[in-house]
Amino acid sequence: TTIPASKARASMKTVGILGGGQLARMMALSAAPLGLRFLVLDTAADACAGQFAPMVVGDYTDEAALAEFASKVDVATFDFENVPAESAQWLATRVPVFPSPRALAVAQDRLAEKTLFRELGIPVPDFADIDSRAALDAAVVTLGTPCILKTRRLGYDGKGQFRIKSPADVDAAWDALGAQAGTVGLILEGFVAFQRELSVIAVRGQDGEFRAWPLTENWHVDGVLSASLAPACVDDAMNAVALSHARKIADALDYVGVFALELFCRDGELLANELAPRVHNSGHWTIEGSETSQFQNHLRAVLGLPLGDTRMLGVACMLNWIGAMPDAAPVLREASGHWHDYGKQPRTGRKVGHATLRAESVVELADALQRVGAVLGRDAQVAPVIARLRG
């Protein structure tokens, strides 16, 4: 691909972001010390990143909007993985795009993603391509129940999924998702009776330099992330395996930028679940909990700058706020309590903000979580994290 000379200059100052949600917003906030400018392309005029960066409003497939966007930026990236890969490829003929359209395309397709994991020798749950009702019936027999029928593309936060608890549920699963077999495609995955959900947040630079933050443990409610704890309470051997898996994927895709590898831990074995080709919800704690946040390191990577240190500053827990923001005061009273309001209108199921609590020891962090949980009425949200810290 030939990049126009006007875009190939050494000093890149304007970063274009496809998608204007909270991830784009936090990218823009993180990069102020680097003197960067931003331009956001989003379909919604009220996208929350627009509160901090100029916007182009248009569809991701609108070539006029894409052309305007490309003419004003030095490099392009994403804040969500469902940007059409064709649009990313169109942009890549005009400006550098990181991560690459190929990496984006693989991560958008659960079948391609899990096939790559398997080819790299990374353990994955059993899976099968589903292109018809007959294929679903056969796969349910092979994989057994329970199992999960998912769209290959466009699913996130528990959307586009149907859990098949027994063969009696197959009709309902097909009624719910079967129409998408011929469009976005379907995949059937064996159910994993995991004990823990973990993630690796990692970054790879244009020169191949690879860094990762400590393994993070995550808790979900109704398919949406509720809390993240870093570092995860695992031994060095498991941490090393997780980082090895992440590095294999990054190198295989010649990846540039931050990504998350979501993992299940079952009986001490790590199984790869999904790859998120972007900064990730489970890495929000890095803003206050590490030397360099995932957001700034992503921008360093896509701009070809040296990567920052990923070492932790104590221990940290991120709490997601879903639907509506609670009272900020209990968090802000904590010595290392940090508050993030995304500036979104409240809506059921919507990620509207998060808080991060940081401490020097697991005891101090558990005590702070207990205080915050009690005052905010979030005891159920903090309880599993406190149990892990005190276990």
Tab-separated table of C-alpha atoms in Angstrom:
chain	number	residue	atom	x	y	z
A	1	THR	CA	0.000	0.000	0.000
A	2	THR	CA	1.333	3.428	-0.940
A	3	ILE	CA	0.636	6.227	1.513
A	4	PRO	CA	0.437	9.731	-0.004
A	5	ALA	CA	3.568	11.776	0.678
A	6	SER	CA	1.552	14.344	2.614
A	7	LYS	CA	0.661	11.602	5.102
A	8	ALA	CA	4.126	10.072	5.337
A	9	ARG	CA	5.772	12.917	7.223
A	10	ALA	CA	7.840	11.970	10.258
A	11	SER	CA	5.905	13.919	12.873
A	12	MET	CA	2.341	12.616	13.176
A	13	LYS	CA	0.175	14.894	15.275
A	14	THR	CA	-3.492	14.175	14.535
A	15	VAL	CA	-4.940	10.788	15.470
A	16	GLY	CA	-8.205	9.705	13.889
A	17	ILE	CA	-10.448	7.404	15.902
A	18	LEU	CA	-13.232	5.378	14.322
A	19	GLY	CA	-15.851	5.264	17.060
A	20	GLY	CA	-16.616	7.974	19.586
A	21	GLY	CA	-17.445	6.142	22.797
A	22	GLN	CA	-15.756	6.208	26.184
A	23	LEU	CA	-12.651	4.426	24.903
A	24	ALA	CA	-12.018	7.189	22.359
A	25	ARG	CA	-12.754	9.751	25.057
A	26	MET	CA	-10.173	8.229	27.420
A	27	MET	CA	-7.634	8.012	24.597
A	28	ALA	CA	-7.983	11.727	23.967
A	29	LEU	CA	-7.691	12.543	27.667
A	30	SER	CA	-4.583	10.368	28.070
A	31	ALA	CA	-2.726	12.002	25.198
A	32	ALA	CA	-2.920	15.642	26.288
A	33	PRO	CA	0.668	15.540	27.676
A	34	LEU	CA	1.891	14.271	24.294
A	35	GLY	CA	0.470	17.300	22.494
A	36	LEU	CA	-1.705	15.233	20.165
A	37	ARG	CA	-4.836	16.317	18.343
A	38	PHE	CA	-7.769	14.046	17.561
A	39	LEU	CA	-10.577	13.645	15.087
A	40	VAL	CA	-13.414	11.213	15.791
A	41	LEU	CA	-15.728	9.586	13.254
A	42	ASP	CA	-19.005	8.340	14.708
A	43	THR	CA	-22.550	7.768	13.542
A	44	ALA	CA	-24.007	9.628	16.551
A	45	ALA	CA	-23.681	13.405	16.878
A	46	ASP	CA	-23.783	13.126	20.679
A	47	ALA	CA	-21.005	10.504	20.994
A	48	CYS	CA	-19.277	11.157	24.310
A	49	ALA	CA	-15.767	11.496	22.815
A	50	GLY	CA	-17.089	14.537	20.989
A	51	GLN	CA	-16.993	16.405	24.293
A	52	PHE	CA	-13.182	16.404	24.005
A	53	ALA	CA	-12.392	16.102	20.303
A	54	PRO	CA	-13.817	17.414	17.016
A	55	MET	CA	-16.007	14.961	15.146
A	56	VAL	CA	-17.066	13.898	11.688
A	57	VAL	CA	-20.597	12.498	11.885
A	58	GLY	CA	-21.331	9.820	9.336
A	59	ASP	CA	-21.712	6.141	8.642
A	60	TYR	CA	-18.564	4.026	8.718
A	61	THR	CA	-19.294	2.943	5.138
A	62	ASP	CA	-19.854	6.487	3.830
A	63	GLU	CA	-16.885	7.193	1.546
A	64	ALA	CA	-17.469	10.945	1.685
A	65	ALA	CA	-17.267	10.915	5.497
A	66	LEU	CA	-14.258	8.578	5.367
A	67	ALA	CA	-12.520	10.807	2.835
A	68	GLU	CA	-13.057	13.907	4.992
A	69	PHE	CA	-11.768	11.976	8.005
A	70	ALA	CA	-8.698	10.648	6.143
A	71	SER	CA	-7.785	14.104	4.806
A	72	LYS	CA	-7.431	15.494	8.321
A	73	VAL	CA	-5.545	12.755	10.205
A	74	ASP	CA	-2.037	11.314	10.219
A	75	VAL	CA	-2.947	7.870	11.531
A	76	ALA	CA	-6.218	6.052	12.217
A	77	THR	CA	-7.274	3.622	14.938
A	78	PHE	CA	-10.494	2.277	16.487
A	79	ASP	CA	-12.383	2.423	19.749
A	80	PHE	CA	-14.542	-0.617	18.955
A	81	GLU	CA	-14.065	-3.750	16.883
A	82	ASN	CA	-17.235	-3.677	14.799
A	83	VAL	CA	-15.998	-1.030	12.399
A	84	PRO	CA	-16.437	-2.617	8.941
A	85	ALA	CA	-13.122	-4.185	7.940
A	86	GLU	CA	-13.756	-2.939	4.385
A	87	SER	CA	-13.837	0.644	5.676
A	88	ALA	CA	-10.573	0.097	7.525
A	89	GLN	CA	-9.043	-1.291	4.328
A	90	TRP	CA	-10.306	1.720	2.342
A	91	LEU	CA	-8.681	4.048	4.872
A	92	ALA	CA	-5.429	2.065	4.827
A	93	THR	CA	-4.837	3.089	1.208
A	94	ARG	CA	-4.830	6.719	2.349
A	95	VAL	CA	-3.415	6.817	5.900
A	96	PRO	CA	-1.651	4.345	8.181
A	97	VAL	CA	-4.233	2.271	10.087
A	98	PHE	CA	-3.371	0.459	13.342
A	99	PRO	CA	-4.177	-2.215	14.243
A	100	SER	CA	-4.169	-3.461	10.661
A	101	PRO	CA	-7.390	-4.238	8.803
A	102	ARG	CA	-6.316	-7.908	8.809
A	103	ALA	CA	-6.060	-7.991	12.605
A	104	LEU	CA	-9.418	-6.267	12.838
A	105	ALA	CA	-11.030	-8.763	10.434
A	106	VAL	CA	-9.739	-11.781	12.384
A	107	ALA	CA	-10.906	-10.380	15.714
A	108	GLN	CA	-14.339	-9.555	14.270
A	109	ASP	CA	-15.019	-13.177	13.335
A	110	ARG	CA	-15.221	-15.656	16.204
A	111	LEU	CA	-14.586	-18.573	13.866
A	112	ALA	CA	-11.452	-17.025	12.313
A	113	GLU	CA	-10.302	-15.959	15.760
A	114	LYS	CA	-10.607	-19.401	17.358
A	115	THR	CA	-9.102	-21.054	14.303
A	116	LEU	CA	-6.053	-18.788	14.689
A	117	PHE	CA	-5.779	-19.620	18.396
A	118	ARG	CA	-5.827	-23.332	17.596
A	119	GLU	CA	-3.222	-22.950	14.831
A	120	LEU	CA	-0.925	-21.166	17.324
A	121	GLY	CA	-1.269	-24.011	19.819
A	122	ILE	CA	-3.354	-21.968	22.248
A	123	PRO	CA	-6.045	-24.085	23.966
A	124	VAL	CA	-9.642	-23.095	23.149
A	125	PRO	CA	-13.089	-24.473	24.004
A	126	ASP	CA	-14.501	-26.909	21.444
A	127	PHE	CA	-16.294	-25.113	18.601
A	128	ALA	CA	-18.050	-25.719	15.303
A	129	ASP	CA	-19.021	-23.591	12.293
A	130	ILE	CA	-22.820	-23.419	11.963
A	131	ASP	CA	-24.228	-22.612	8.526
A	132	SER	CA	-27.563	-24.460	8.724
A	133	ARG	CA	-30.050	-26.014	11.117
A	134	ALA	CA	-28.686	-29.454	10.199
A	135	ALA	CA	-25.169	-28.312	11.134
A	136	LEU	CA	-26.461	-27.045	14.480
A	137	ASP	CA	-28.199	-30.339	15.250
A	138	ALA	CA	-25.043	-32.304	14.419
A	139	ALA	CA	-22.771	-29.989	16.415
A	140	VAL	CA	-24.986	-30.141	19.512
A	141	VAL	CA	-24.644	-33.934	19.433
A	142	THR	CA	-20.850	-33.694	19.010
A	143	LEU	CA	-20.155	-30.948	21.553
A	144	GLY	CA	-22.895	-31.943	23.986
A	145	THR	CA	-24.905	-29.660	26.200
A	146	PRO	CA	-24.741	-27.138	27.694
A	147	CYS	CA	-23.259	-25.176	24.791
A	148	ILE	CA	-23.573	-21.636	23.449
A	149	LEU	CA	-24.731	-20.545	19.996
A	150	LYS	CA	-23.200	-17.205	19.008
A	151	THR	CA	-23.102	-14.926	16.019
A	152	ARG	CA	-19.653	-15.007	14.436
A	153	ARG	CA	-19.703	-11.226	14.150
A	154	LEU	CA	-21.203	-8.156	15.856
A	155	GLY	CA	-21.767	-9.665	19.314
A	156	TYR	CA	-20.442	-8.051	22.499
A	157	ASP	CA	-21.366	-7.749	26.178
A	158	GLY	CA	-23.445	-10.931	25.988
A	159	LYS	CA	-25.365	-9.864	22.855
A	160	GLY	CA	-25.826	-12.255	19.926
A	161	GLN	CA	-25.686	-15.344	22.123
A	162	PHE	CA	-28.060	-18.111	23.145
A	163	ARG	CA	-27.228	-20.709	25.779
A	164	ILE	CA	-28.466	-24.196	24.895
A	165	LYS	CA	-28.924	-25.976	28.213
A	166	SER	CA	-30.352	-29.169	26.721
A	167	PRO	CA	-31.392	-30.507	23.278
A	168	ALA	CA	-34.879	-29.145	23.993
A	169	ASP	CA	-33.468	-25.606	23.615
A	170	VAL	CA	-32.194	-26.059	20.059
A	171	ASP	CA	-35.447	-24.902	18.443
A	172	ALA	CA	-35.479	-21.702	20.492
A	173	ALA	CA	-31.789	-21.061	19.778
A	174	TRP	CA	-32.356	-21.414	16.044
A	175	ASP	CA	-35.450	-19.202	16.205
A	176	ALA	CA	-33.393	-16.521	17.993
A	177	LEU	CA	-30.243	-16.571	15.862
A	178	GLY	CA	-30.751	-18.885	12.879
A	179	ALA	CA	-31.647	-16.087	10.485
A	180	GLN	CA	-28.121	-14.758	10.914
A	181	ALA	CA	-26.482	-17.994	9.754
A	182	GLY	CA	-26.479	-16.701	6.191
A	183	THR	CA	-25.393	-13.134	7.013
A	184	VAL	CA	-22.941	-12.700	9.900
A	185	GLY	CA	-22.616	-16.470	10.426
A	186	LEU	CA	-22.907	-18.581	13.561
A	187	ILE	CA	-20.564	-20.597	15.742
A	188	LEU	CA	-21.383	-23.169	18.431
A	189	GLU	CA	-19.032	-23.263	21.398
A	190	GLY	CA	-18.766	-25.894	24.068
A	191	PHE	CA	-19.674	-24.615	27.512
A	192	VAL	CA	-16.648	-24.132	29.772
A	193	ALA	CA	-17.172	-24.796	33.472
A	194	PHE	CA	-14.495	-22.252	34.342
A	195	GLN	CA	-13.480	-21.197	37.813
A	196	ARG	CA	-12.181	-17.762	36.855
A	197	GLU	CA	-12.276	-15.233	34.016
A	198	LEU	CA	-8.975	-13.516	33.255
A	199	SER	CA	-7.589	-11.122	30.678
A	200	VAL	CA	-4.220	-10.038	29.385
A	201	ILE	CA	-3.945	-6.414	28.324
A	202	ALA	CA	-0.910	-6.111	26.058
A	203	VAL	CA	0.648	-3.701	23.590
A	204	ARG	CA	2.925	-4.204	20.583
A	205	GLY	CA	4.793	-1.398	18.874
A	206	GLN	CA	5.504	-0.835	15.201
A	207	ASP	CA	9.017	-2.182	15.784
A	208	GLY	CA	7.686	-5.413	17.340
A	209	GLU	CA	8.374	-4.414	20.952
A	210	PHE	CA	5.888	-6.237	23.199
A	211	ARG	CA	4.781	-5.273	26.694
A	212	ALA	CA	1.936	-6.456	28.885
A	213	TRP	CA	0.300	-5.444	32.125
A	214	PRO	CA	-0.130	-8.016	34.906
A	215	LEU	CA	-2.864	-10.591	34.387
A	216	THR	CA	-6.270	-9.235	35.427
A	217	GLU	CA	-9.209	-11.149	36.955
A	218	ASN	CA	-12.710	-10.161	35.867
A	219	TRP	CA	-16.259	-10.652	37.122
A	220	HIS	CA	-19.318	-10.281	34.863
A	221	VAL	CA	-23.026	-9.789	35.507
A	222	ASP	CA	-25.448	-10.611	32.672
A	223	GLY	CA	-22.536	-10.722	30.252
A	224	VAL	CA	-21.249	-7.240	31.129
A	225	LEU	CA	-18.027	-6.595	33.028
A	226	SER	CA	-18.732	-5.671	36.649
A	227	ALA	CA	-15.287	-5.576	38.298
A	228	SER	CA	-11.619	-6.138	37.461
A	229	LEU	CA	-8.770	-6.872	39.884
A	230	ALA	CA	-5.090	-6.428	39.095
A	231	PRO	CA	-2.846	-8.163	39.549
A	232	ALA	CA	-4.880	-11.352	39.433
A	233	CYS	CA	-4.087	-13.658	42.326
A	234	VAL	CA	-2.294	-16.319	40.249
A	235	ASP	CA	1.134	-17.906	40.374
A	236	ASP	CA	4.019	-16.787	38.174
A	237	ALA	CA	3.680	-19.827	35.928
A	238	MET	CA	0.075	-19.040	34.959
A	239	ASN	CA	0.931	-15.392	34.384
A	240	ALA	CA	3.787	-16.446	32.084
A	241	VAL	CA	1.518	-18.774	30.081
A	242	ALA	CA	-1.063	-16.020	29.593
A	243	LEU	CA	1.577	-13.541	28.403
A	244	SER	CA	3.035	-16.164	26.059
A	245	HIS	CA	-0.380	-16.718	24.468
A	246	ALA	CA	-0.823	-12.978	23.989
A	247	ARG	CA	2.604	-12.554	22.420
A	248	LYS	CA	2.019	-15.393	19.948
A	249	ILE	CA	-1.174	-13.727	18.763
A	250	ALA	CA	0.400	-10.267	18.522
A	251	ASP	CA	3.335	-11.528	16.486
A	252	ALA	CA	1.178	-13.715	14.216
A	253	LEU	CA	-1.015	-10.728	13.312
A	254	ASP	CA	1.902	-8.249	13.187
A	255	TYR	CA	-0.306	-6.350	15.604
A	256	VAL	CA	0.282	-2.682	16.443
A	257	GLY	CA	-1.484	-1.160	19.451
A	258	VAL	CA	-3.197	-2.403	22.588
A	259	PHE	CA	-5.370	-5.505	22.661
A	260	ALA	CA	-7.012	-7.742	25.228
A	261	LEU	CA	-6.958	-11.534	25.260
A	262	GLU	CA	-9.871	-12.856	27.315
A	263	LEU	CA	-9.241	-16.203	29.000
A	264	PHE	CA	-11.096	-18.845	30.971
A	265	CYS	CA	-9.278	-20.671	33.761
A	266	ARG	CA	-10.533	-24.247	34.107
A	267	ASP	CA	-8.794	-26.610	36.516
A	268	GLY	CA	-5.560	-24.650	36.213
A	269	GLU	CA	-5.627	-24.537	32.389
A	270	LEU	CA	-6.060	-21.309	30.441
A	271	LEU	CA	-8.450	-21.398	27.468
A	272	ALA	CA	-8.581	-18.487	25.022
A	273	ASN	CA	-12.052	-16.985	24.718
A	274	GLU	CA	-11.868	-13.807	22.652
A	275	LEU	CA	-9.482	-11.221	21.254
A	276	ALA	CA	-10.471	-7.560	21.546
A	277	PRO	CA	-8.422	-5.490	19.035
A	278	ARG	CA	-8.505	-2.255	21.024
A	279	VAL	CA	-8.095	-0.792	24.486
A	280	HIS	CA	-10.342	-2.773	26.811
A	281	ASN	CA	-12.750	-2.310	29.713
A	282	SER	CA	-10.739	-4.685	31.905
A	283	GLY	CA	-7.691	-2.442	31.451
A	284	HIS	CA	-9.270	0.789	32.716
A	285	TRP	CA	-7.469	0.341	36.033
A	286	THR	CA	-4.182	1.071	34.211
A	287	ILE	CA	-4.992	4.804	34.152
A	288	GLU	CA	-4.177	5.159	37.857
A	289	GLY	CA	-2.786	1.695	38.603
A	290	SER	CA	0.223	1.501	36.296
A	291	GLU	CA	3.164	3.584	35.189
A	292	THR	CA	1.683	3.974	31.698
A	293	SER	CA	-1.992	3.494	30.930
A	294	GLN	CA	-3.327	1.262	28.165
A	295	PHE	CA	-4.661	4.390	26.456
A	296	GLN	CA	-1.363	6.246	26.256
A	297	ASN	CA	0.547	3.111	25.286
A	298	HIS	CA	-1.921	2.440	22.488
A	299	LEU	CA	-1.260	5.911	21.101
A	300	ARG	CA	2.485	5.532	21.529
A	301	ALA	CA	2.302	2.294	19.543
A	302	VAL	CA	0.230	3.618	16.643
A	303	LEU	CA	2.452	6.722	16.404
A	304	GLY	CA	5.686	4.715	16.460
A	305	LEU	CA	6.805	6.190	19.783
A	306	PRO	CA	8.668	4.216	22.478
A	307	LEU	CA	6.312	2.171	24.647
A	308	GLY	CA	5.867	3.101	28.307
A	309	ASP	CA	6.540	0.922	31.337
A	310	THR	CA	3.594	-1.309	32.269
A	311	ARG	CA	4.585	-1.972	35.876
A	312	MET	CA	1.834	-1.621	38.478
A	313	LEU	CA	1.589	0.996	41.200
A	314	GLY	CA	0.305	-1.135	44.094
A	315	VAL	CA	-2.871	-3.182	43.576
A	316	ALA	CA	-6.043	-1.950	41.882
A	317	CYS	CA	-9.703	-2.716	41.348
A	318	MET	CA	-11.961	-1.204	38.703
A	319	LEU	CA	-15.730	-1.100	39.291
A	320	ASN	CA	-17.981	-0.600	36.261
A	321	TRP	CA	-21.051	1.616	36.517
A	322	ILE	CA	-23.879	0.292	34.351
A	323	GLY	CA	-27.141	2.112	33.578
A	324	ALA	CA	-26.656	5.137	35.857
A	325	MET	CA	-23.888	6.777	37.874
A	326	PRO	CA	-23.911	6.289	41.662
A	327	ASP	CA	-22.781	8.918	44.161
A	328	ALA	CA	-19.121	9.803	43.604
A	329	ALA	CA	-18.375	10.928	47.171
A	330	PRO	CA	-17.696	7.485	48.769
A	331	VAL	CA	-15.056	6.732	46.128
A	332	LEU	CA	-13.502	10.184	46.218
A	333	ARG	CA	-13.162	10.016	50.013
A	334	GLU	CA	-10.758	7.100	49.601
A	335	ALA	CA	-7.073	8.066	49.505
A	336	SER	CA	-6.592	6.367	46.133
A	337	GLY	CA	-10.152	6.499	44.811
A	338	HIS	CA	-10.553	7.691	41.217
A	339	TRP	CA	-13.793	8.589	39.438
A	340	HIS	CA	-14.623	8.450	35.719
A	341	ASP	CA	-17.925	9.780	34.395
A	342	TYR	CA	-18.256	9.210	30.633
A	343	GLY	CA	-20.761	12.020	30.147
A	344	LYS	CA	-23.453	9.680	28.816
A	345	GLN	CA	-27.183	9.779	29.370
A	346	PRO	CA	-28.369	7.024	31.748
A	347	ARG	CA	-29.796	3.971	30.001
A	348	THR	CA	-30.414	0.386	31.089
A	349	GLY	CA	-27.400	-1.777	30.326
A	350	ARG	CA	-25.238	1.143	29.204
A	351	LYS	CA	-21.674	1.610	30.462
A	352	VAL	CA	-21.773	5.128	31.878
A	353	GLY	CA	-18.626	5.272	34.011
A	354	HIS	CA	-16.221	3.489	36.297
A	355	ALA	CA	-14.216	3.917	39.464
A	356	THR	CA	-10.757	2.640	40.316
A	357	LEU	CA	-9.515	2.025	43.843
A	358	ARG	CA	-5.791	1.598	44.346
A	359	ALA	CA	-3.831	0.602	47.451
A	360	GLU	CA	-0.380	-0.485	48.545
A	361	SER	CA	-1.579	-3.866	49.825
A	362	VAL	CA	-4.393	-6.348	49.245
A	363	VAL	CA	-5.580	-5.755	52.823
A	364	GLU	CA	-5.932	-2.015	52.275
A	365	LEU	CA	-7.707	-2.548	48.951
A	366	ALA	CA	-10.164	-5.039	50.438
A	367	ASP	CA	-10.978	-2.621	53.274
A	368	ALA	CA	-11.533	0.268	50.825
A	369	LEU	CA	-13.812	-1.865	48.630
A	370	GLN	CA	-15.828	-2.911	51.649
A	371	ARG	CA	-16.368	0.710	52.687
A	372	VAL	CA	-17.372	1.826	49.185
A	373	GLY	CA	-19.619	-1.175	48.625
A	374	ALA	CA	-21.450	-0.643	51.903
A	375	VAL	CA	-22.131	3.063	51.348
A	376	LEU	CA	-23.162	2.696	47.690
A	377	GLY	CA	-25.220	-0.447	48.250
A	378	ARG	CA	-22.851	-2.352	45.962
A	379	ASP	CA	-21.946	-5.128	48.366
A	380	ALA	CA	-22.748	-7.810	45.790
A	381	GLN	CA	-20.490	-6.132	43.230
A	382	VAL	CA	-17.454	-5.902	45.503
A	383	ALA	CA	-17.973	-9.156	47.445
A	384	PRO	CA	-16.224	-11.548	45.000
A	385	VAL	CA	-13.244	-9.200	44.710
A	386	ILE	CA	-12.929	-8.900	48.486
A	387	ALA	CA	-13.199	-12.684	48.834
A	388	ARG	CA	-10.341	-13.113	46.346
A	389	LEU	CA	-8.173	-10.539	48.106
A	390	ARG	CA	-8.776	-12.089	51.515
A	391	GLY	CA	-8.599	-15.682	50.322
